[in-house]
GROMACS .gro file of N, CA and C in nm:
model
  285
    1MET      N    1   0.368   1.473  -0.709
    1MET     CA    2   0.462   1.368  -0.676
    1MET      C    3   0.431   1.246  -0.761
    2ALA      N    4   0.529   1.195  -0.833
    2ALA     CA    5   0.510   1.079  -0.918
    2ALA      C    6   0.546   0.953  -0.842
    3PHE      N    7   0.463   0.853  -0.858
    3PHE     CA    8   0.488   0.724  -0.795
    3PHE      C    9   0.510   0.622  -0.905
    4THR      N   10   0.633   0.580  -0.921
    4THR     CA   11   0.667   0.483  -1.022
    4THR      C   12   0.703   0.352  -0.953
    5THR      N   13   0.642   0.247  -0.998
    5THR     CA   14   0.666   0.116  -0.937
    5THR      C   15   0.782   0.049  -1.007
    6LYS      N   16   0.879   0.007  -0.928
    6LYS     CA   17   0.991  -0.068  -0.981
    6LYS      C   18   0.958  -0.216  -0.971
    7LYS      N   19   0.957  -0.283  -1.085
    7LYS     CA   20   0.926  -0.425  -1.084
    7LYS      C   21   1.027  -0.503  -1.001
    8SER      N   22   1.151  -0.457  -1.002
    8SER     CA   23   1.254  -0.526  -0.924
    8SER      C   24   1.225  -0.515  -0.774
    9LEU      N   25   1.169  -0.401  -0.730
    9LEU     CA   26   1.133  -0.385  -0.589
    9LEU      C   27   1.022  -0.484  -0.552
   10LEU      N   28   0.921  -0.494  -0.636
   10LEU     CA   29   0.811  -0.586  -0.608
   10LEU      C   30   0.862  -0.730  -0.601
   11LEU      N   31   0.952  -0.764  -0.691
   11LEU     CA   32   1.007  -0.900  -0.691
   11LEU      C   33   1.088  -0.927  -0.565
   12ARG      N   34   1.169  -0.829  -0.524
   12ARG     CA   35   1.248  -0.847  -0.402
   12ARG      C   36   1.159  -0.861  -0.279
   13VAL      N   37   1.052  -0.781  -0.274
   13VAL     CA   38   0.959  -0.790  -0.161
   13VAL      C   39   0.891  -0.927  -0.161
   14LYS      N   40   0.848  -0.973  -0.277
   14LYS     CA   41   0.784  -1.105  -0.286
   14LYS      C   42   0.877  -1.215  -0.239
   15ASN      N   43   1.007  -1.196  -0.262
   15ASN     CA   44   1.106  -1.297  -0.223
   15ASN      C   45   1.148  -1.284  -0.077
   16GLY      N   46   1.092  -1.188  -0.005
   16GLY     CA   47   1.116  -1.178   0.138
   16GLY      C   48   1.236  -1.094   0.178
   17ASP      N   49   1.285  -1.010   0.091
   17ASP     CA   50   1.399  -0.924   0.122
   17ASP      C   51   1.356  -0.814   0.219
   18GLU      N   52   1.405  -0.819   0.343
   18GLU     CA   53   1.362  -0.725   0.446
   18GLU      C   54   1.398  -0.580   0.415
   19ILE      N   55   1.511  -0.558   0.352
   19ILE     CA   56   1.550  -0.421   0.314
   19ILE      C   57   1.450  -0.366   0.214
   20SER      N   58   1.399  -0.451   0.127
   20SER     CA   59   1.300  -0.408   0.029
   20SER      C   60   1.168  -0.371   0.094
   21TYR      N   61   1.134  -0.437   0.206
   21TYR     CA   62   1.014  -0.398   0.279
   21TYR      C   63   1.026  -0.253   0.324
   22ASP      N   64   1.142  -0.217   0.376
   22ASP     CA   65   1.164  -0.079   0.420
   22ASP      C   66   1.156   0.019   0.303
   23GLU      N   67   1.217  -0.019   0.191
   23GLU     CA   68   1.214   0.067   0.073
   23GLU      C   69   1.070   0.085   0.023
   24PHE      N   70   0.993  -0.025   0.021
   24PHE     CA   71   0.854  -0.019  -0.021
   24PHE      C   72   0.776   0.076   0.068
   25TYR      N   73   0.796   0.063   0.198
   25TYR     CA   74   0.728   0.151   0.295
   25TYR      C   75   0.762   0.297   0.268
   26LEU      N   76   0.890   0.326   0.249
   26LEU     CA   77   0.932   0.465   0.226
   26LEU      C   78   0.875   0.521   0.096
   27VAL      N   79   0.861   0.437  -0.005
   27VAL     CA   80   0.809   0.482  -0.134
   27VAL      C   81   0.657   0.502  -0.128
   28TYR      N   82   0.586   0.407  -0.066
   28TYR     CA   83   0.440   0.408  -0.075
   28TYR      C   84   0.367   0.472   0.041
   29ARG      N   85   0.434   0.496   0.153
   29ARG     CA   86   0.368   0.563   0.265
   29ARG      C   87   0.312   0.699   0.225
   30PRO      N   88   0.390   0.781   0.151
   30PRO     CA   89   0.334   0.912   0.111
   30PRO      C   90   0.209   0.900   0.023
   31LEU      N   91   0.205   0.800  -0.063
   31LEU     CA   92   0.086   0.781  -0.147
   31LEU      C   93  -0.035   0.745  -0.062
   32ILE      N   94  -0.015   0.656   0.035
   32ILE     CA   95  -0.125   0.618   0.124
   32ILE      C   96  -0.174   0.741   0.200
   33TRP      N   97  -0.080   0.822   0.248
   33TRP     CA   98  -0.114   0.943   0.324
   33TRP      C   99  -0.195   1.040   0.237
   34LEU      N  100  -0.154   1.056   0.111
   34LEU     CA  101  -0.226   1.146   0.019
   34LEU      C  102  -0.368   1.097  -0.009
   35VAL      N  103  -0.382   0.969  -0.034
   35VAL     CA  104  -0.515   0.913  -0.061
   35VAL      C  105  -0.603   0.928   0.062
   36GLY      N  106  -0.545   0.906   0.180
   36GLY     CA  107  -0.621   0.927   0.304
   36GLY      C  108  -0.670   1.070   0.316
   37GLY      N  109  -0.587   1.165   0.275
   37GLY     CA  110  -0.628   1.305   0.277
   37GLY      C  111  -0.738   1.332   0.177
   38ASP      N  112  -0.728   1.270   0.058
   38ASP     CA  113  -0.833   1.285  -0.043
   38ASP      C  114  -0.967   1.233   0.009
   39CYS      N  115  -0.960   1.133   0.097
   39CYS     CA  116  -1.082   1.074   0.154
   39CYS      C  117  -1.126   1.146   0.281
   40LYS      N  118  -1.062   1.258   0.311
   40LYS     CA  119  -1.097   1.342   0.427
   40LYS      C  120  -1.078   1.269   0.561
   41LEU      N  121  -0.974   1.185   0.569
   41LEU     CA  122  -0.943   1.118   0.694
   41LEU      C  123  -0.861   1.211   0.783
   42SER      N  124  -0.880   1.199   0.914
   42SER     CA  125  -0.800   1.275   1.009
   42SER      C  126  -0.657   1.219   1.009
   43ASP      N  127  -0.565   1.291   1.073
   43ASP     CA  128  -0.427   1.242   1.080
   43ASP      C  129  -0.420   1.107   1.150
   44GLU      N  130  -0.498   1.089   1.258
   44GLU     CA  131  -0.499   0.960   1.328
   44GLU      C  132  -0.553   0.849   1.237
   45GLU      N  133  -0.658   0.880   1.162
   45GLU     CA  134  -0.714   0.781   1.070
   45GLU      C  135  -0.616   0.750   0.957
   46ARG      N  136  -0.542   0.850   0.914
   46ARG     CA  137  -0.442   0.828   0.809
   46ARG      C  138  -0.329   0.739   0.860
   47LYS      N  139  -0.290   0.756   0.985
   47LYS     CA  140  -0.188   0.667   1.044
   47LYS      C  141  -0.240   0.523   1.046
   48ASP      N  142  -0.366   0.508   1.085
   48ASP     CA  143  -0.427   0.375   1.085
   48ASP      C  144  -0.433   0.318   0.943
   49LEU      N  145  -0.463   0.404   0.848
   49LEU     CA  146  -0.470   0.362   0.708
   49LEU      C  147  -0.335   0.308   0.662
   50VAL      N  148  -0.229   0.381   0.691
   50VAL     CA  149  -0.095   0.336   0.652
   50VAL      C  150  -0.068   0.198   0.712
   51GLN      N  151  -0.097   0.183   0.839
   51GLN     CA  152  -0.072   0.055   0.906
   51GLN      C  153  -0.159  -0.056   0.847
   52ASP      N  154  -0.286  -0.029   0.825
   52ASP     CA  155  -0.377  -0.131   0.771
   52ASP      C  156  -0.335  -0.176   0.632
   53VAL      N  157  -0.296  -0.079   0.548
   53VAL     CA  158  -0.255  -0.113   0.411
   53VAL      C  159  -0.127  -0.195   0.413
   54MET      N  160  -0.031  -0.153   0.491
   54MET     CA  161   0.096  -0.227   0.495
   54MET      C  162   0.075  -0.368   0.551
   55LEU      N  163  -0.013  -0.383   0.648
   55LEU     CA  164  -0.044  -0.516   0.700
   55LEU      C  165  -0.109  -0.602   0.592
   56ALA      N  166  -0.198  -0.543   0.514
   56ALA     CA  167  -0.263  -0.618   0.407
   56ALA      C  168  -0.163  -0.659   0.300
   57ILE      N  169  -0.072  -0.570   0.268
   57ILE     CA  170   0.028  -0.599   0.165
   57ILE      C  171   0.127  -0.704   0.211
   58PHE      N  172   0.171  -0.692   0.337
   58PHE     CA  173   0.279  -0.777   0.386
   58PHE      C  174   0.233  -0.883   0.484
   59SER      N  175   0.112  -0.933   0.469
   59SER     CA  176   0.068  -1.036   0.563
   59SER      C  177   0.165  -1.153   0.559
   60SER      N  178   0.191  -1.208   0.676
   60SER     CA  179   0.296  -1.308   0.689
   60SER      C  180   0.262  -1.444   0.628
   61ASP      N  181   0.138  -1.464   0.590
   61ASP     CA  182   0.100  -1.595   0.537
   61ASP      C  183   0.125  -1.606   0.386
   62LYS      N  184   0.193  -1.510   0.329
   62LYS     CA  185   0.224  -1.510   0.185
   62LYS      C  186   0.099  -1.501   0.097
   63HIS      N  187  -0.013  -1.462   0.157
   63HIS     CA  188  -0.134  -1.442   0.079
   63HIS      C  189  -0.177  -1.296   0.086
   64GLY      N  190  -0.084  -1.211   0.118
   64GLY     CA  191  -0.112  -1.068   0.122
   64GLY      C  192  -0.147  -1.016  -0.016
   65ALA      N  193  -0.196  -0.894  -0.022
   65ALA     CA  194  -0.241  -0.835  -0.147
   65ALA      C  195  -0.130  -0.827  -0.251
   66LEU      N  196  -0.007  -0.804  -0.208
   66LEU     CA  197   0.104  -0.792  -0.302
   66LEU      C  198   0.121  -0.921  -0.381
   67PHE      N  199   0.094  -1.032  -0.317
   67PHE     CA  200   0.114  -1.161  -0.382
   67PHE      C  201  -0.002  -1.198  -0.473
   68LYS      N  202  -0.109  -1.120  -0.471
   68LYS     CA  203  -0.224  -1.145  -0.558
   68LYS      C  204  -0.223  -1.053  -0.680
   69TYR      N  205  -0.130  -0.960  -0.685
   69TYR     CA  206  -0.122  -0.866  -0.797
   69TYR      C  207  -0.086  -0.940  -0.925
   70ASP      N  208  -0.158  -0.911  -1.033
   70ASP     CA  209  -0.133  -0.971  -1.164
   70ASP      C  210  -0.104  -0.858  -1.263
   71ALA      N  211   0.021  -0.849  -1.306
   71ALA     CA  212   0.062  -0.742  -1.396
   71ALA      C  213  -0.017  -0.743  -1.527
   72ALA      N  214  -0.066  -0.857  -1.568
   72ALA     CA  215  -0.142  -0.866  -1.693
   72ALA      C  216  -0.276  -0.792  -1.683
   73LYS      N  217  -0.322  -0.765  -1.560
   73LYS     CA  218  -0.451  -0.698  -1.542
   73LYS      C  219  -0.438  -0.547  -1.526
   74GLY      N  220  -0.317  -0.496  -1.520
   74GLY     CA  221  -0.301  -0.351  -1.508
   74GLY      C  222  -0.179  -0.312  -1.428
   75ARG      N  223  -0.165  -0.181  -1.408
   75ARG     CA  224  -0.048  -0.128  -1.337
   75ARG      C  225  -0.061  -0.150  -1.187
   76PHE      N  226   0.055  -0.171  -1.123
   76PHE     CA  227   0.057  -0.193  -0.980
   76PHE      C  228   0.003  -0.072  -0.905
   77ARG      N  229   0.039   0.049  -0.951
   77ARG     CA  230  -0.005   0.169  -0.878
   77ARG      C  231  -0.157   0.179  -0.875
   78ASP      N  232  -0.224   0.137  -0.982
   78ASP     CA  233  -0.371   0.139  -0.984
   78ASP      C  234  -0.427   0.033  -0.890
   79TYR      N  235  -0.366  -0.084  -0.892
   79TYR     CA  236  -0.406  -0.192  -0.802
   79TYR      C  237  -0.386  -0.149  -0.656
   80PHE      N  238  -0.272  -0.090  -0.629
   80PHE     CA  239  -0.239  -0.046  -0.493
   80PHE      C  240  -0.334   0.064  -0.447
   81ARG      N  241  -0.361   0.159  -0.534
   81ARG     CA  242  -0.454   0.268  -0.500
   81ARG      C  243  -0.592   0.214  -0.467
   82GLY      N  244  -0.635   0.108  -0.538
   82GLY     CA  245  -0.763   0.045  -0.507
   82GLY      C  246  -0.765  -0.014  -0.367
   83ILE      N  247  -0.656  -0.078  -0.329
   83ILE     CA  248  -0.645  -0.133  -0.193
   83ILE      C  249  -0.655  -0.021  -0.091
   84VAL      N  250  -0.582   0.087  -0.117
   84VAL     CA  251  -0.580   0.200  -0.023
   84VAL      C  252  -0.720   0.259  -0.009
   85ARG      N  253  -0.788   0.282  -0.119
   85ARG     CA  254  -0.922   0.340  -0.115
   85ARG      C  255  -1.020   0.248  -0.042
   86ASN      N  256  -1.010   0.118  -0.066
   86ASN     CA  257  -1.099   0.024   0.003
   86ASN      C  258  -1.075   0.028   0.154
   87MET      N  259  -0.949   0.034   0.194
   87MET     CA  260  -0.916   0.043   0.338
   87MET      C  261  -0.966   0.175   0.395
   88ALA      N  262  -0.955   0.283   0.319
   88ALA     CA  263  -1.003   0.414   0.365
   88ALA      C  264  -1.155   0.410   0.384
   89CYS      N  265  -1.224   0.345   0.292
   89CYS     CA  266  -1.370   0.331   0.304
   89CYS      C  267  -1.408   0.255   0.431
   90LYS      N  268  -1.331   0.153   0.465
   90LYS     CA  269  -1.358   0.076   0.588
   90LYS      C  270  -1.344   0.166   0.710
   91ILE      N  271  -1.244   0.252   0.709
   91ILE     CA  272  -1.223   0.345   0.822
   91ILE      C  273  -1.340   0.442   0.830
   92ILE      N  274  -1.383   0.493   0.717
   92ILE     CA  275  -1.496   0.588   0.715
   92ILE      C  276  -1.623   0.519   0.767
   93ARG      N  277  -1.646   0.395   0.728
   93ARG     CA  278  -1.765   0.322   0.775
   93ARG      C  279  -1.761   0.298   0.923
   94LYS      N  280  -1.642   0.284   0.982
   94LYS     CA  281  -1.629   0.261   1.127
   94LYS      C  282  -1.667   0.385   1.207
   95ARG      N  283  -1.657   0.503   1.146
   95ARG     CA  284  -1.693   0.627   1.218
   95ARG      C  285  -1.828   0.613   1.272
   0.00000   0.00000   0.00000
């Protein structure tokens, strides 16, 4: 499964477009689920991972991870995957 980031989607999400939040969730939830599986998380832990990542990305204070992404430093998918892996590691440490 290929995950291609649309810059227009990221811009719409940054601007607070609620429909774009739904689209972002639908696009990136499967990636979060796959990474959780790669990290050997249970289905319950993977559900928590999806929720934790989306909360980090869409925090209401406009300082969420999405707003800290800098395209000059690399691709969004690599940045996003790093966030997901870090959140997965936190879940594993809680075990």
